[in-house]
Structures are given as structure tokens and as C-alpha cells.
PDB file of C-alpha atoms in Angstrom:
ATOM      1  CA  MET A   1     101.718  89.603  95.174  1.00  0.00           C
ATOM      2  CA  LYS A   2      98.942  92.188  95.121  1.00  0.00           C
ATOM      3  CA  SER A   3      97.835  93.799  91.855  1.00  0.00           C
ATOM      4  CA  PHE A   4      96.335  97.162  90.979  1.00  0.00           C
ATOM      5  CA  TYR A   5      94.669  97.630  87.625  1.00  0.00           C
ATOM      6  CA  LEU A   6      94.511 101.215  86.318  1.00  0.00           C
ATOM      7  CA  VAL A   7      91.106 100.797  84.735  1.00  0.00           C
ATOM      8  CA  PRO A   8      89.544 102.988  81.998  1.00  0.00           C
ATOM      9  CA  LEU A   9      85.873 102.497  82.792  1.00  0.00           C
ATOM     10  CA  THR A  10      85.752 104.985  85.674  1.00  0.00           C
ATOM     11  CA  VAL A  11      86.681 107.830  83.301  1.00  0.00           C
ATOM     12  CA  LYS A  12      83.467 109.284  81.928  1.00  0.00           C
ATOM     13  CA  GLU A  13      83.431 113.064  81.376  1.00  0.00           C
ATOM     14  CA  GLN A  14      83.190 113.785  85.100  1.00  0.00           C
ATOM     15  CA  CYS A  15      85.113 117.094  84.941  1.00  0.00           C
ATOM     16  CA  TYR A  16      84.128 120.277  83.143  1.00  0.00           C
ATOM     17  CA  ALA A  17      86.558 122.907  84.421  1.00  0.00           C
ATOM     18  CA  PHE A  18      90.160 122.161  83.452  1.00  0.00           C
ATOM     19  CA  SER A  19      91.279 122.802  87.044  1.00  0.00           C
ATOM     20  CA  GLU A  20      89.003 119.949  88.194  1.00  0.00           C
ATOM     21  CA  ALA A  21      90.550 117.565  85.688  1.00  0.00           C
ATOM     22  CA  GLU A  22      94.077 118.583  86.658  1.00  0.00           C
ATOM     23  CA  HIS A  23      93.247 118.073  90.334  1.00  0.00           C
ATOM     24  CA  CYS A  24      91.764 114.649  89.558  1.00  0.00           C
ATOM     25  CA  ILE A  25      94.920 113.533  87.733  1.00  0.00           C
ATOM     26  CA  GLY A  26      97.082 114.953  90.519  1.00  0.00           C
ATOM     27  CA  GLU A  27      95.207 112.967  93.169  1.00  0.00           C
ATOM     28  CA  LEU A  28      95.859 109.727  91.329  1.00  0.00           C
ATOM     29  CA  VAL A  29      99.547 110.548  90.881  1.00  0.00           C
ATOM     30  CA  VAL A  30      99.903 111.310  94.613  1.00  0.00           C
ATOM     31  CA  ALA A  31      98.317 107.946  95.411  1.00  0.00           C
ATOM     32  CA  LEU A  32     100.764 106.200  93.077  1.00  0.00           C
ATOM     33  CA  GLN A  33     103.677 108.058  94.670  1.00  0.00           C
ATOM     34  CA  TYR A  34     102.627 106.661  98.037  1.00  0.00           C
ATOM     35  CA  ALA A  35     102.465 103.142  96.588  1.00  0.00           C
ATOM     36  CA  GLU A  36     105.751 103.457  94.682  1.00  0.00           C
ATOM     37  CA  PRO A  37     107.914 101.541  97.219  1.00  0.00           C
ATOM     38  CA  ALA A  38     105.534  98.598  96.844  1.00  0.00           C
ATOM     39  CA  LEU A  39     105.609  98.744  93.039  1.00  0.00           C
ATOM     40  CA  ALA A  40     109.257  97.730  93.110  1.00  0.00           C
ATOM     41  CA  ARG A  41     108.658  94.452  94.941  1.00  0.00           C
ATOM     42  CA  THR A  42     105.231  93.523  96.301  1.00  0.00           C
ATOM     43  CA  VAL A  43     102.623  95.132  94.026  1.00  0.00           C
ATOM     44  CA  THR A  44     102.122  94.883  90.270  1.00  0.00           C
ATOM     45  CA  LEU A  45     100.525  97.900  88.612  1.00  0.00           C
ATOM     46  CA  TYR A  46      98.712  97.078  85.385  1.00  0.00           C
ATOM     47  CA  PHE A  47      98.168  99.972  83.000  1.00  0.00           C
ATOM     48  CA  ASP A  48      95.381  99.766  80.446  1.00  0.00           C
ATOM     49  CA  PRO A  49      96.254 102.184  77.597  1.00  0.00           C
ATOM     50  CA  ALA A  50      92.552 102.411  76.732  1.00  0.00           C
ATOM     51  CA  ILE A  51      92.238 104.814  79.660  1.00  0.00           C
ATOM     52  CA  GLU A  52      94.002 107.546  77.699  1.00  0.00           C
ATOM     53  CA  ASN A  53      91.365 107.441  74.969  1.00  0.00           C
ATOM     54  CA  ARG A  54      88.534 107.943  77.459  1.00  0.00           C
ATOM     55  CA  SER A  55      87.268 111.467  78.165  1.00  0.00           C
ATOM     56  CA  LEU A  56      87.819 113.076  81.538  1.00  0.00           C
ATOM     57  CA  ARG A  57      86.398 116.279  80.019  1.00  0.00           C
ATOM     58  CA  PRO A  58      83.744 116.347  77.258  1.00  0.00           C
ATOM     59  CA  ALA A  59      85.092 115.948  73.700  1.00  0.00           C
ATOM     60  CA  GLU A  60      88.664 115.618  74.921  1.00  0.00           C
ATOM     61  CA  SER A  61      90.652 112.436  75.507  1.00  0.00           C
ATOM     62  CA  LEU A  62      92.436 111.959  78.799  1.00  0.00           C
ATOM     63  CA  ILE A  63      95.800 112.065  77.032  1.00  0.00           C
ATOM     64  CA  GLN A  64      94.893 115.462  75.575  1.00  0.00           C
ATOM     65  CA  THR A  65      93.979 116.705  79.040  1.00  0.00           C
ATOM     66  CA  ILE A  66      97.274 115.426  80.449  1.00  0.00           C
ATOM     67  CA  GLY A  67      99.156 117.112  77.605  1.00  0.00           C
ATOM     68  CA  ALA A  68      97.593 120.469  78.556  1.00  0.00           C
ATOM     69  CA  VAL A  69      98.565 120.281  82.236  1.00  0.00           C
ATOM     70  CA  ASN A  70     100.846 123.177  83.174  1.00  0.00           C
ATOM     71  CA  ASP A  71     102.577 121.295  85.984  1.00  0.00           C
ATOM     72  CA  ARG A  72     105.202 119.438  83.978  1.00  0.00           C
ATOM     73  CA  ASP A  73     106.306 117.457  87.019  1.00  0.00           C
ATOM     74  CA  LEU A  74     102.778 116.062  87.220  1.00  0.00           C
ATOM     75  CA  VAL A  75     102.915 115.096  83.546  1.00  0.00           C
ATOM     76  CA  ARG A  76     106.336 113.508  84.037  1.00  0.00           C
ATOM     77  CA  LEU A  77     105.064 111.467  86.982  1.00  0.00           C
ATOM     78  CA  TRP A  78     102.018 110.279  85.007  1.00  0.00           C
ATOM     79  CA  TYR A  79     104.308 108.854  82.333  1.00  0.00           C
ATOM     80  CA  LEU A  80     106.759 107.532  84.928  1.00  0.00           C
ATOM     81  CA  PHE A  81     104.060 105.383  86.520  1.00  0.00           C
ATOM     82  CA  THR A  82     102.111 104.373  83.417  1.00  0.00           C
ATOM     83  CA  ARG A  83     105.117 103.707  81.184  1.00  0.00           C
ATOM     84  CA  ASN A  84     108.000 102.827  83.514  1.00  0.00           C
ATOM     85  CA  ARG A  85     106.417 101.396  86.680  1.00  0.00           C
ATOM     86  CA  ALA A  86     103.453  99.572  85.174  1.00  0.00           C
ATOM     87  CA  VAL A  87     102.899  96.441  83.126  1.00  0.00           C
ATOM     88  CA  GLU A  88     100.873  97.295  80.040  1.00  0.00           C
ATOM     89  CA  CYS A  89      97.794  95.189  79.382  1.00  0.00           C
ATOM     90  CA  ASP A  90      98.021  93.709  75.924  1.00  0.00           C
ATOM     91  CA  ALA A  91      94.984  91.434  75.749  1.00  0.00           C
ATOM     92  CA  PRO A  92      92.585  92.134  72.851  1.00  0.00           C
ATOM     93  CA  PRO A  93      90.045  94.856  73.740  1.00  0.00           C
ATOM     94  CA  GLN A  94      86.506  93.804  74.543  1.00  0.00           C
ATOM     95  CA  MET A  95      83.314  95.581  75.506  1.00  0.00           C
ATOM     96  CA  THR A  96      82.758  95.519  79.251  1.00  0.00           C
ATOM     97  CA  LYS A  97      80.245  97.156  81.574  1.00  0.00           C
ATOM     98  CA  VAL A  98      80.717  98.155  85.198  1.00  0.00           C
ATOM     99  CA  SER A  99      77.882  99.260  87.477  1.00  0.00           C
ATOM    100  CA  ARG A 100      77.051 100.062  91.075  1.00  0.00           C
ATOM    101  CA  GLU A 101      73.581 101.367  91.956  1.00  0.00           C
ATOM    102  CA  ASP A 102      73.464 104.776  90.207  1.00  0.00           C
ATOM    103  CA  PHE A 103      76.796 104.337  88.360  1.00  0.00           C
ATOM    104  CA  THR A 104      76.981 102.641  84.966  1.00  0.00           C
ATOM    105  CA  ASN A 105      79.756 102.848  82.424  1.00  0.00           C
ATOM    106  CA  GLU A 106      80.914 100.690  79.559  1.00  0.00           C
ATOM    107  CA  GLY A 107      83.547 100.605  76.867  1.00  0.00           C
ATOM    108  CA  ALA A 108      86.604  98.813  75.554  1.00  0.00           C
ATOM    109  CA  ILE A 109      88.851  97.290  78.170  1.00  0.00           C
ATOM    110  CA  SER A 110      92.019  95.172  78.013  1.00  0.00           C
ATOM    111  CA  GLY A 111      93.706  92.561  80.143  1.00  0.00           C
ATOM    112  CA  GLN A 112      90.791  90.196  80.624  1.00  0.00           C
ATOM    113  CA  ASP A 113      92.899  87.741  82.592  1.00  0.00           C
ATOM    114  CA  ILE A 114      93.777  90.209  85.361  1.00  0.00           C
ATOM    115  CA  LYS A 115      90.469  91.998  85.849  1.00  0.00           C
ATOM    116  CA  PRO A 116      88.913  89.727  88.503  1.00  0.00           C
ATOM    117  CA  ASN A 117      92.156  89.298  90.434  1.00  0.00           C
ATOM    118  CA  ALA A 118      93.317  92.899  90.799  1.00  0.00           C
ATOM    119  CA  ILE A 119      92.086  95.858  92.805  1.00  0.00           C
ATOM    120  CA  TRP A 120      90.751  98.363  90.299  1.00  0.00           C
ATOM    121  CA  LEU A 121      92.391 101.768  90.569  1.00  0.00           C
ATOM    122  CA  GLY A 122      90.850 104.787  88.885  1.00  0.00           C
ATOM    123  CA  LEU A 123      90.457 108.515  88.845  1.00  0.00           C
ATOM    124  CA  ARG A 124      88.098 109.917  91.451  1.00  0.00           C
ATOM    125  CA  HIS A 125      84.510 109.788  90.191  1.00  0.00           C
ATOM    126  CA  PRO A 126      81.619 111.749  91.767  1.00  0.00           C
ATOM    127  CA  GLU A 127      79.244 108.785  91.483  1.00  0.00           C
ATOM    128  CA  LEU A 128      81.595 106.335  93.198  1.00  0.00           C
ATOM    129  CA  PRO A 129      82.972 106.227  96.749  1.00  0.00           C
ATOM    130  CA  ASP A 130      86.756 106.369  97.085  1.00  0.00           C
ATOM    131  CA  ALA A 131      86.751 102.687  97.946  1.00  0.00           C
ATOM    132  CA  CYS A 132      84.135 100.013  97.374  1.00  0.00           C
ATOM    133  CA  ASP A 133      84.061  96.239  97.123  1.00  0.00           C
ATOM    134  CA  ASP A 134      80.918  95.778  95.097  1.00  0.00           C
ATOM    135  CA  LEU A 135      81.539  97.074  91.595  1.00  0.00           C
ATOM    136  CA  LEU A 136      79.643  94.651  89.370  1.00  0.00           C
ATOM    137  CA  VAL A 137      81.565  93.884  86.189  1.00  0.00           C
ATOM    138  CA  ALA A 138      79.972  92.132  83.234  1.00  0.00           C
ATOM    139  CA  ASP A 139      81.109  91.092  79.779  1.00  0.00           C
ATOM    140  CA  SER A 140      79.767  88.659  77.228  1.00  0.00           C
ATOM    141  CA  ASP A 141      81.053  85.625  79.140  1.00  0.00           C
ATOM    142  CA  SER A 142      80.809  86.323  82.859  1.00  0.00           C
ATOM    143  CA  GLU A 143      79.799  88.590  85.709  1.00  0.00           C
ATOM    144  CA  TYR A 144      81.697  89.188  88.942  1.00  0.00           C
ATOM    145  CA  LYS A 145      82.495  91.778  91.610  1.00  0.00           C
ATOM    146  CA  VAL A 146      85.719  93.731  91.977  1.00  0.00           C
ATOM    147  CA  SER A 147      87.186  96.091  94.573  1.00  0.00           C
ATOM    148  CA  PHE A 148      87.760  99.686  93.496  1.00  0.00           C
ATOM    149  CA  VAL A 149      89.996 102.349  95.089  1.00  0.00           C
ATOM    150  CA  SER A 150      90.690 105.954  94.212  1.00  0.00           C
ATOM    151  CA  GLY A 151      92.883 108.535  95.902  1.00  0.00           C
ATOM    152  CA  LEU A 152      95.551 108.491  98.573  1.00  0.00           C
ATOM    153  CA  GLU A 153      93.518 107.437 101.596  1.00  0.00           C
ATOM    154  CA  ALA A 154      91.892 104.532  99.753  1.00  0.00           C
ATOM    155  CA  ILE A 155      95.319 103.348  98.557  1.00  0.00           C
ATOM    156  CA  ARG A 156      96.630 103.590 102.116  1.00  0.00           C
ATOM    157  CA  GLN A 157      93.784 101.410 103.358  1.00  0.00           C
ATOM    158  CA  ALA A 158      94.351  98.831 100.623  1.00  0.00           C
ATOM    159  CA  LEU A 159      98.060  98.394 101.410  1.00  0.00           C
ATOM    160  CA  PRO A 160      99.786  97.259 104.623  1.00  0.00           C
ATOM    161  CA  ARG A 161     100.018 100.126 107.140  1.00  0.00           C
ATOM    162  CA  TYR A 162     102.657 100.648 109.787  1.00  0.00           C
ATOM    163  CA  GLU A 163     101.640 101.442 113.349  1.00  0.00           C
ATOM    164  CA  PRO A 164     104.389 101.850 115.971  1.00  0.00           C
ATOM    165  CA  ASN A 165     104.257  99.612 119.023  1.00  0.00           C
ATOM    166  CA  PRO A 166     105.510 101.160 122.304  1.00  0.00           C
ATOM    167  CA  LYS A 167     107.055  97.819 123.222  1.00  0.00           C
ATOM    168  CA  HIS A 168     109.797  98.378 120.628  1.00  0.00           C
ATOM    169  CA  LYS A 169     111.839 101.415 121.616  1.00  0.00           C
ATOM    170  CA  ARG A 170     114.755 103.132 119.870  1.00  0.00           C
ATOM    171  CA  GLN A 171     117.229 100.985 121.803  1.00  0.00           C
ATOM    172  CA  GLU A 172     117.189  97.299 122.664  1.00  0.00           C
ATOM    173  CA  TYR A 173     116.329  96.664 126.303  1.00  0.00           C
ATOM    174  CA  THR A 174     115.553  93.837 128.722  1.00  0.00           C
ATOM    175  CA  ARG A 175     112.092  93.488 130.216  1.00  0.00           C
ATOM    176  CA  THR A 176     111.198  91.897 133.531  1.00  0.00           C
ATOM    177  CA  GLY A 177     112.019  88.214 133.284  1.00  0.00           C
ATOM    178  CA  ALA A 178     115.218  88.868 131.274  1.00  0.00           C
ATOM    179  CA  GLU A 179     113.413  88.994 127.924  1.00  0.00           C
ATOM    180  CA  SER A 180     115.376  91.045 125.378  1.00  0.00           C
ATOM    181  CA  VAL A 181     113.167  93.320 123.251  1.00  0.00           C
ATOM    182  CA  SER A 182     114.355  94.253 119.754  1.00  0.00           C
ATOM    183  CA  PRO A 183     114.416  97.945 118.842  1.00  0.00           C
ATOM    184  CA  MET A 184     112.632  99.850 116.086  1.00  0.00           C
ATOM    185  CA  THR A 185     115.240 102.310 114.901  1.00  0.00           C
ATOM    186  CA  LEU A 186     113.347 103.823 111.957  1.00  0.00           C
ATOM    187  CA  SER A 187     111.025 106.799 111.768  1.00  0.00           C
ATOM    188  CA  ASP A 188     107.369 105.987 111.171  1.00  0.00           C
ATOM    189  CA  ALA A 189     107.614 107.214 107.572  1.00  0.00           C
ATOM    190  CA  GLU A 190     110.702 105.134 106.853  1.00  0.00           C
ATOM    191  CA  ALA A 191     109.144 102.085 108.496  1.00  0.00           C
ATOM    192  CA  GLN A 192     106.044 102.520 106.315  1.00  0.00           C
ATOM    193  CA  ARG A 193     108.191 102.663 103.190  1.00  0.00           C
ATOM    194  CA  LEU A 194     110.045  99.532 104.241  1.00  0.00           C
ATOM    195  CA  LEU A 195     106.796  97.728 105.067  1.00  0.00           C
ATOM    196  CA  LEU A 196     105.502  98.372 101.548  1.00  0.00           C
ATOM    197  CA  GLN A 197     108.579  96.556 100.220  1.00  0.00           C
ATOM    198  CA  ALA A 198     108.462  93.703 102.740  1.00  0.00           C
ATOM    199  CA  LEU A 199     108.315  90.096 101.571  1.00  0.00           C
ATOM    200  CA  VAL A 200     106.298  87.318 103.167  1.00  0.00           C
ATOM    201  CA  GLY A 201     108.379  84.900 105.206  1.00  0.00           C
ATOM    202  CA  GLY A 202     107.828  82.215 107.814  1.00  0.00           C
ATOM    203  CA  ARG A 203     106.856  84.493 110.727  1.00  0.00           C
ATOM    204  CA  GLY A 204     105.627  87.679 109.127  1.00  0.00           C
ATOM    205  CA  LEU A 205     106.970  90.178 106.613  1.00  0.00           C
ATOM    206  CA  TYR A 206     110.670  90.855 106.161  1.00  0.00           C
ATOM    207  CA  SER A 207     112.504  93.818 104.701  1.00  0.00           C
ATOM    208  CA  TYR A 208     116.047  95.139 104.337  1.00  0.00           C
ATOM    209  CA  HIS A 209     117.121  98.752 104.835  1.00  0.00           C
ATOM    210  CA  SER A 210     119.959  99.277 102.377  1.00  0.00           C
ATOM    211  CA  GLU A 211     121.251 102.476 104.002  1.00  0.00           C
ATOM    212  CA  ASN A 212     121.692 101.240 107.568  1.00  0.00           C
ATOM    213  CA  LYS A 213     122.203  97.644 106.405  1.00  0.00           C
ATOM    214  CA  LYS A 214     119.690  96.241 108.884  1.00  0.00           C
ATOM    215  CA  TYR A 215     116.889  93.691 108.546  1.00  0.00           C
ATOM    216  CA  TYR A 216     113.395  94.229 109.926  1.00  0.00           C
ATOM    217  CA  ARG A 217     110.445  91.992 110.624  1.00  0.00           C
ATOM    218  CA  PHE A 218     106.867  93.235 110.533  1.00  0.00           C
ATOM    219  CA  VAL A 219     104.061  91.369 112.263  1.00  0.00           C
ATOM    220  CA  ARG A 220     100.325  91.950 112.112  1.00  0.00           C
ATOM    221  CA  THR A 221      99.069  94.047 115.032  1.00  0.00           C
ATOM    222  CA  HIS A 222      95.355  93.478 114.420  1.00  0.00           C
ATOM    223  CA  PRO A 223      94.325  89.969 113.252  1.00  0.00           C
ATOM    224  CA  ASP A 224      91.696  91.168 110.780  1.00  0.00           C
ATOM    225  CA  ARG A 225      93.347  94.367 109.512  1.00  0.00           C
ATOM    226  CA  GLU A 226      96.328  95.206 107.326  1.00  0.00           C
ATOM    227  CA  ILE A 227      98.119  96.994 110.199  1.00  0.00           C
ATOM    228  CA  PHE A 228     101.627  95.954 111.243  1.00  0.00           C
ATOM    229  CA  HIS A 229     104.336  96.913 113.717  1.00  0.00           C
ATOM    230  CA  GLY A 230     107.986  96.103 113.231  1.00  0.00           C
ATOM    231  CA  PHE A 231     111.412  95.757 114.789  1.00  0.00           C
ATOM    232  CA  GLU A 232     115.038  95.153 113.911  1.00  0.00           C
ATOM    233  CA  ILE A 233     116.300  91.584 113.593  1.00  0.00           C
ATOM    234  CA  LYS A 234     119.560  89.832 112.808  1.00  0.00           C
ATOM    235  CA  GLU A 235     120.263  88.435 109.352  1.00  0.00           C
ATOM    236  CA  ALA A 236     120.203  84.888 110.742  1.00  0.00           C
ATOM    237  CA  GLU A 237     116.549  85.388 111.739  1.00  0.00           C
ATOM    238  CA  VAL A 238     115.415  85.922 108.145  1.00  0.00           C
ATOM    239  CA  PRO A 239     114.125  82.735 106.439  1.00  0.00           C
ATOM    240  CA  GLY A 240     116.607  81.492 103.851  1.00  0.00           C
ATOM    241  CA  LYS A 241     114.450  81.880 100.734  1.00  0.00           C
ATOM    242  CA  THR A 242     113.287  85.328 101.803  1.00  0.00           C
ATOM    243  CA  LEU A 243     116.856  86.390 102.565  1.00  0.00           C
ATOM    244  CA  LYS A 244     117.986  85.507  99.044  1.00  0.00           C
ATOM    245  CA  LEU A 245     115.183  87.589  97.557  1.00  0.00           C
ATOM    246  CA  LEU A 246     115.964  90.559  99.809  1.00  0.00           C
ATOM    247  CA  GLN A 247     119.637  90.426  98.826  1.00  0.00           C
ATOM    248  CA  ARG A 248     118.947  90.707  95.103  1.00  0.00           C
TER     249      ARG A 248
END
């Protein structure tokens, strides 16, 4: 299972106008909305409450900024993800530093055991690219690199992506040589949602569409990229252990 860690150390007074701060929070919420299908099954989101004490605007904590946002749906979604969809880090705080060329930040951070093993997720920061794999993290005991993502497109790249394959049409058909080709009956958007929920099985990723009561298998299209295509399969084709998990 993949993990995202909503990390405090990328929040460092990078916004001055309130509209900038509101936009920054909104971008992160949109990214989490995209990832939401995965949060239910294949991705763990870790929330570090220390982030809300950091300042997105000078002399104002992030939680104060969120409280002043006029878009109440945005506020509701922030709390939905950080309180209802996330696992709160409860390890004792420690002082940690993160750096990358011209970016340096430090402060209290929680969840020491998950830091090296999760993709760090943060608010967009002008000194950091939306995605990078070379954030250097150091504390009193160790030093290591982590991957960092921010914003919708970076989240999309970090998660499995659906790409339709023309071989799989809306209806099952028989190719030359009497080979039967399974259909893909979902829209691209629905297939993407299902892919984010898919579980690893013997021959790919498997998912169940509760509305049409059909099973789907997703297979990697490009060997070195997180891009998949999918098609409908029969229940008997789902590995036994995976089937039990999908039926929960």
C-alpha cells in the first residue's frame, strides 16, 4: 500500500495576499479529491497536525488562515480529508530539517516511523517544483531522501493512471484466430476511479464496480510507468484472496 504524508515543513510563510493562501489550500484539496478513491483502499494518507501550527502567511497559523476562508465547502473538505480520511501521526515531535538546493526549512515534525517510507505531500511552495525525488531530510539520528509532490498533476503522476487501449472495445468481440477480446464498458473517468481502488492480484490489478456488479482487471501498459489499461472479467478470473478483499 502506498502512503502520502501531509508534511508541515513545506509551509513557510510563502503567501502574503490572502487570495494566494486560499488558492494554495484549494489546490491541495483538489489534489486530495482526485486521490480520494484510493484513500479508501490502496493509499494511506498520514496527517501531521503540526502543519496547522505552521504559517502559510506571516504571523498567522495555517489553521487561522483556513478558518478565514470564505468558501465553506473548501473548509469542510480540508477537515474531511485531514480528520476523516487521514491517519493522524502521533509520534513525539522532533526537530527536523529538509533542504533542496535553495530551499531550507526546519521545525517540529511527527510520525518519525513513516517519514522515509511515504511520499511527502505539501502545499505548493515557490522554491520547490511540484514534484521532486531529492528532498534531503535530516534529523539528529539520520539523513535520507524523500519524494515530494504538490498539486493535482503531481498527484496524478504519483498514482496509477488509466489509458484506454483500442483493443478493448465497448462490446466483446472475436479477433482473427477466434480469440475473444474482453470489453471495457466504463468511461475513462470511471475506469480511472476504479483503477485507484484496484488491489494487486496474481496477474495485475483487480477492482469491482458496485453499480454494474462487474469485475475489472488492469494491466500495465508501459513496463516502466504507472500507466494501465483495463477490461471486464468474470468473477472466476479474480484470484481468491483478492476476491475476498474486493467483496468486503
